[in-house]
Each structure stands twice: as C-alpha cells, then as structure tokens.
Amino acid sequence: QVKVTDSGGGLVQAGGSLRLSCTTSGLSFDDYAMGWFRQAAGKKREGISCIKWNDGRTFYADSVKGRFTLSRDSATNMLYLQMNNLKPEDTGLYSCVAGDDYCSGVWPIYPADFGHLGQGTQVTVSA
C-alpha cells in the first residue's frame, strides 16, 4: 500500500519562510515523481512543483518560481519544499503527491496523474 505523508505547514508573516516535508513508502517502481499541489479556499487545486526522483530534475510553476525550492534525501525518501518570501496569496492547503512520472515542466499537472496524494498541511501567510 502506497502512503504519502506531508507536514510542516503553519502560520507565517508575509516575507517569511516555511519548509514542508513529505515522505512516501510502498511504491513498487523506481522511475516515479513527487510534487506539491496547493489549494486556496474557493479555488482549484494548483500544481506548483515536482521532481523526477531518478535524476532529481525539478520543475516549478511560474507562481512560485524563484521563491520555492525542492530538495530531496534519497536515502530516507524525504522530499522538502523550501518556501521563501511568502505572500498572502500563497495561503492554502499544501498536499504532496507521489507516483507515475508526469513531471516534465508542462503545466497544469493533476494529482490523479501521479496517483497518490497526502492528507495536506495548511500554510497561512498573514499580510
């Protein structure tokens, strides 16, 4: 059974930083991808970043490019999303995904493409 666990959200002032964490277990293949989606209240879920786990290539949506950075620890299957210079419009429920590799820099991406979604962690940025 595949499990995706995300954490690290919180309340931060505009201009501040947060780091989200995600781990996955149970995937039976090596060429998978992981990524992050977010959903603000009343808005559609948006894919914001992803990583091809085999070679580490990362891709970012324009809305977060230059402010958010993915990193990974392959030994522990941990994925991190470092979020800097946060803005109130970054507020939302952030969910990690893992599974089939639909990470290519082509947007939009959808959670169903990857197959496995975490429970989400709330990020709130105050003005």
PDB file of C-alpha atoms in Angstrom:
ATOM      1  CA  GLN A   1       0.000   0.000   0.000  1.00  0.00           C
ATOM      2  CA  VAL A   2       1.367   3.398  -1.007  1.00  0.00           C
ATOM      3  CA  LYS A   3       1.496   6.020   1.707  1.00  0.00           C
ATOM      4  CA  VAL A   4       2.256   9.729   1.284  1.00  0.00           C
ATOM      5  CA  THR A   5       2.770  11.813   4.417  1.00  0.00           C
ATOM      6  CA  ASP A   6       3.200  15.571   4.319  1.00  0.00           C
ATOM      7  CA  SER A   7       3.872  18.041   7.120  1.00  0.00           C
ATOM      8  CA  GLY A   8       5.418  21.364   8.040  1.00  0.00           C
ATOM      9  CA  GLY A   9       2.719  23.932   7.448  1.00  0.00           C
ATOM     10  CA  GLY A  10       1.985  26.806   9.774  1.00  0.00           C
ATOM     11  CA  LEU A  11       1.310  30.497  10.156  1.00  0.00           C
ATOM     12  CA  VAL A  12       3.913  32.957   8.922  1.00  0.00           C
ATOM     13  CA  GLN A  13       4.056  36.639   8.114  1.00  0.00           C
ATOM     14  CA  ALA A  14       4.453  37.867   4.572  1.00  0.00           C
ATOM     15  CA  GLY A  15       8.095  37.737   3.565  1.00  0.00           C
ATOM     16  CA  GLY A  16       8.779  34.814   5.868  1.00  0.00           C
ATOM     17  CA  SER A  17       9.763  31.224   5.136  1.00  0.00           C
ATOM     18  CA  LEU A  18       8.477  27.728   5.785  1.00  0.00           C
ATOM     19  CA  ARG A  19       9.752  24.277   4.876  1.00  0.00           C
ATOM     20  CA  LEU A  20       7.339  21.483   4.046  1.00  0.00           C
ATOM     21  CA  SER A  21       8.298  17.822   4.257  1.00  0.00           C
ATOM     22  CA  CYS A  22       6.961  14.750   2.535  1.00  0.00           C
ATOM     23  CA  THR A  23       7.794  11.092   2.578  1.00  0.00           C
ATOM     24  CA  THR A  24       6.409   8.198   0.633  1.00  0.00           C
ATOM     25  CA  SER A  25       6.516   4.436   1.010  1.00  0.00           C
ATOM     26  CA  GLY A  26       5.171   1.466  -0.843  1.00  0.00           C
ATOM     27  CA  LEU A  27       5.914   2.478  -4.428  1.00  0.00           C
ATOM     28  CA  SER A  28       6.948  -0.597  -6.371  1.00  0.00           C
ATOM     29  CA  PHE A  29       8.860   1.134  -9.162  1.00  0.00           C
ATOM     30  CA  ASP A  30      11.903   3.416  -9.294  1.00  0.00           C
ATOM     31  CA  ASP A  31      11.034   5.914 -12.029  1.00  0.00           C
ATOM     32  CA  TYR A  32       8.490   7.856 -10.049  1.00  0.00           C
ATOM     33  CA  ALA A  33       7.947  11.516  -9.392  1.00  0.00           C
ATOM     34  CA  MET A  34       6.883  13.561  -6.407  1.00  0.00           C
ATOM     35  CA  GLY A  35       5.481  17.030  -6.191  1.00  0.00           C
ATOM     36  CA  TRP A  36       3.355  19.579  -4.412  1.00  0.00           C
ATOM     37  CA  PHE A  37      -0.095  20.932  -5.024  1.00  0.00           C
ATOM     38  CA  ARG A  38      -1.895  23.685  -3.172  1.00  0.00           C
ATOM     39  CA  GLN A  39      -5.499  24.740  -2.900  1.00  0.00           C
ATOM     40  CA  ALA A  40      -6.703  28.084  -1.645  1.00  0.00           C
ATOM     41  CA  ALA A  41     -10.207  28.454  -0.279  1.00  0.00           C
ATOM     42  CA  GLY A  42     -12.702  28.599  -3.117  1.00  0.00           C
ATOM     43  CA  LYS A  43     -10.098  27.922  -5.786  1.00  0.00           C
ATOM     44  CA  LYS A  44      -8.993  24.949  -7.838  1.00  0.00           C
ATOM     45  CA  ARG A  45      -6.077  22.829  -6.733  1.00  0.00           C
ATOM     46  CA  GLU A  46      -2.864  24.030  -8.388  1.00  0.00           C
ATOM     47  CA  GLY A  47       0.254  22.026  -9.098  1.00  0.00           C
ATOM     48  CA  ILE A  48       3.273  24.124  -8.136  1.00  0.00           C
ATOM     49  CA  SER A  49       6.369  21.934  -8.244  1.00  0.00           C
ATOM     50  CA  CYS A  50       7.576  18.443  -8.970  1.00  0.00           C
ATOM     51  CA  ILE A  51      10.731  16.355  -9.095  1.00  0.00           C
ATOM     52  CA  LYS A  52      11.724  13.360 -11.172  1.00  0.00           C
ATOM     53  CA  TRP A  53      13.052  11.107  -8.439  1.00  0.00           C
ATOM     54  CA  ASN A  54      15.524   9.183 -10.632  1.00  0.00           C
ATOM     55  CA  ASP A  55      17.582  12.140 -11.806  1.00  0.00           C
ATOM     56  CA  GLY A  56      16.471  14.911  -9.487  1.00  0.00           C
ATOM     57  CA  ARG A  57      15.276  17.325 -12.144  1.00  0.00           C
ATOM     58  CA  THR A  58      12.840  19.832 -10.699  1.00  0.00           C
ATOM     59  CA  PHE A  59      10.140  21.963 -12.247  1.00  0.00           C
ATOM     60  CA  TYR A  60       8.181  24.900 -10.888  1.00  0.00           C
ATOM     61  CA  ALA A  61       5.037  26.749 -11.814  1.00  0.00           C
ATOM     62  CA  ASP A  62       5.531  30.422 -12.635  1.00  0.00           C
ATOM     63  CA  SER A  63       3.633  31.412  -9.488  1.00  0.00           C
ATOM     64  CA  VAL A  64       6.407  30.048  -7.239  1.00  0.00           C
ATOM     65  CA  LYS A  65       9.489  30.053  -9.449  1.00  0.00           C
ATOM     66  CA  GLY A  66      12.411  31.796  -7.776  1.00  0.00           C
ATOM     67  CA  ARG A  67      10.830  31.615  -4.313  1.00  0.00           C
ATOM     68  CA  PHE A  68      10.214  27.896  -3.730  1.00  0.00           C
ATOM     69  CA  THR A  69      12.880  25.184  -3.940  1.00  0.00           C
ATOM     70  CA  LEU A  70      12.573  21.413  -3.895  1.00  0.00           C
ATOM     71  CA  SER A  71      15.246  19.222  -2.367  1.00  0.00           C
ATOM     72  CA  ARG A  72      15.391  15.574  -1.513  1.00  0.00           C
ATOM     73  CA  ASP A  73      17.130  12.999   0.621  1.00  0.00           C
ATOM     74  CA  SER A  74      17.157   9.815  -1.414  1.00  0.00           C
ATOM     75  CA  ALA A  75      18.412   7.733   1.499  1.00  0.00           C
ATOM     76  CA  THR A  76      15.282   8.440   3.523  1.00  0.00           C
ATOM     77  CA  ASN A  77      12.830   9.119   0.655  1.00  0.00           C
ATOM     78  CA  MET A  78      12.227  12.595   2.050  1.00  0.00           C
ATOM     79  CA  LEU A  79      11.156  15.499  -0.132  1.00  0.00           C
ATOM     80  CA  TYR A  80      11.362  19.090   1.070  1.00  0.00           C
ATOM     81  CA  LEU A  81       9.765  22.261  -0.247  1.00  0.00           C
ATOM     82  CA  GLN A  82      11.575  25.357   0.963  1.00  0.00           C
ATOM     83  CA  MET A  83       9.261  28.342   0.620  1.00  0.00           C
ATOM     84  CA  ASN A  84      10.824  31.795   0.873  1.00  0.00           C
ATOM     85  CA  ASN A  85       9.432  35.301   0.508  1.00  0.00           C
ATOM     86  CA  LEU A  86       5.945  34.011   1.200  1.00  0.00           C
ATOM     87  CA  LYS A  87       2.975  36.111   0.145  1.00  0.00           C
ATOM     88  CA  PRO A  88      -0.626  36.127   1.398  1.00  0.00           C
ATOM     89  CA  GLU A  89      -1.674  34.586  -1.927  1.00  0.00           C
ATOM     90  CA  ASP A  90       0.444  31.531  -1.066  1.00  0.00           C
ATOM     91  CA  THR A  91      -2.076  30.661   1.655  1.00  0.00           C
ATOM     92  CA  GLY A  92      -3.703  27.284   1.157  1.00  0.00           C
ATOM     93  CA  LEU A  93      -3.692  23.575   1.844  1.00  0.00           C
ATOM     94  CA  TYR A  94      -0.463  22.098   0.502  1.00  0.00           C
ATOM     95  CA  SER A  95      -0.512  18.427  -0.482  1.00  0.00           C
ATOM     96  CA  CYS A  96       2.317  16.175  -1.556  1.00  0.00           C
ATOM     97  CA  VAL A  97       1.894  13.702  -4.406  1.00  0.00           C
ATOM     98  CA  ALA A  98       3.873  10.661  -5.486  1.00  0.00           C
ATOM     99  CA  GLY A  99       3.613   8.106  -8.228  1.00  0.00           C
ATOM    100  CA  ASP A 100       3.680   7.979 -12.007  1.00  0.00           C
ATOM    101  CA  ASP A 101       6.130  10.408 -13.552  1.00  0.00           C
ATOM    102  CA  TYR A 102       4.075  13.217 -15.056  1.00  0.00           C
ATOM    103  CA  CYS A 103       6.717  15.738 -14.079  1.00  0.00           C
ATOM    104  CA  SER A 104       8.106  17.416 -17.192  1.00  0.00           C
ATOM    105  CA  GLY A 105       7.631  21.131 -16.776  1.00  0.00           C
ATOM    106  CA  VAL A 106       4.354  21.046 -18.660  1.00  0.00           C
ATOM    107  CA  TRP A 107       1.558  22.639 -16.647  1.00  0.00           C
ATOM    108  CA  PRO A 108      -1.048  22.123 -15.422  1.00  0.00           C
ATOM    109  CA  ILE A 109      -0.493  18.845 -13.665  1.00  0.00           C
ATOM    110  CA  TYR A 110      -3.145  16.952 -11.704  1.00  0.00           C
ATOM    111  CA  PRO A 111      -2.988  14.781  -8.575  1.00  0.00           C
ATOM    112  CA  ALA A 112      -4.671  11.927 -10.449  1.00  0.00           C
ATOM    113  CA  ASP A 113      -1.711  11.840 -12.854  1.00  0.00           C
ATOM    114  CA  PHE A 114       0.581  10.829 -10.002  1.00  0.00           C
ATOM    115  CA  GLY A 115      -1.911   8.601  -8.224  1.00  0.00           C
ATOM    116  CA  HIS A 116      -1.142   9.141  -4.570  1.00  0.00           C
ATOM    117  CA  LEU A 117      -1.912  12.255  -2.534  1.00  0.00           C
ATOM    118  CA  GLY A 118      -1.024  13.178   1.045  1.00  0.00           C
ATOM    119  CA  GLN A 119      -3.536  14.482   3.546  1.00  0.00           C
ATOM    120  CA  GLY A 120      -2.288  18.051   3.230  1.00  0.00           C
ATOM    121  CA  THR A 121      -0.769  20.642   5.532  1.00  0.00           C
ATOM    122  CA  GLN A 122      -2.124  24.160   5.960  1.00  0.00           C
ATOM    123  CA  VAL A 123       0.015  27.172   5.128  1.00  0.00           C
ATOM    124  CA  THR A 124      -1.293  30.568   6.186  1.00  0.00           C
ATOM    125  CA  VAL A 125       0.553  33.760   5.279  1.00  0.00           C
ATOM    126  CA  SER A 126      -0.588  36.913   7.022  1.00  0.00           C
ATOM    127  CA  ALA A 127      -0.184  40.352   5.477  1.00  0.00           C
TER     128      ALA A 127
END
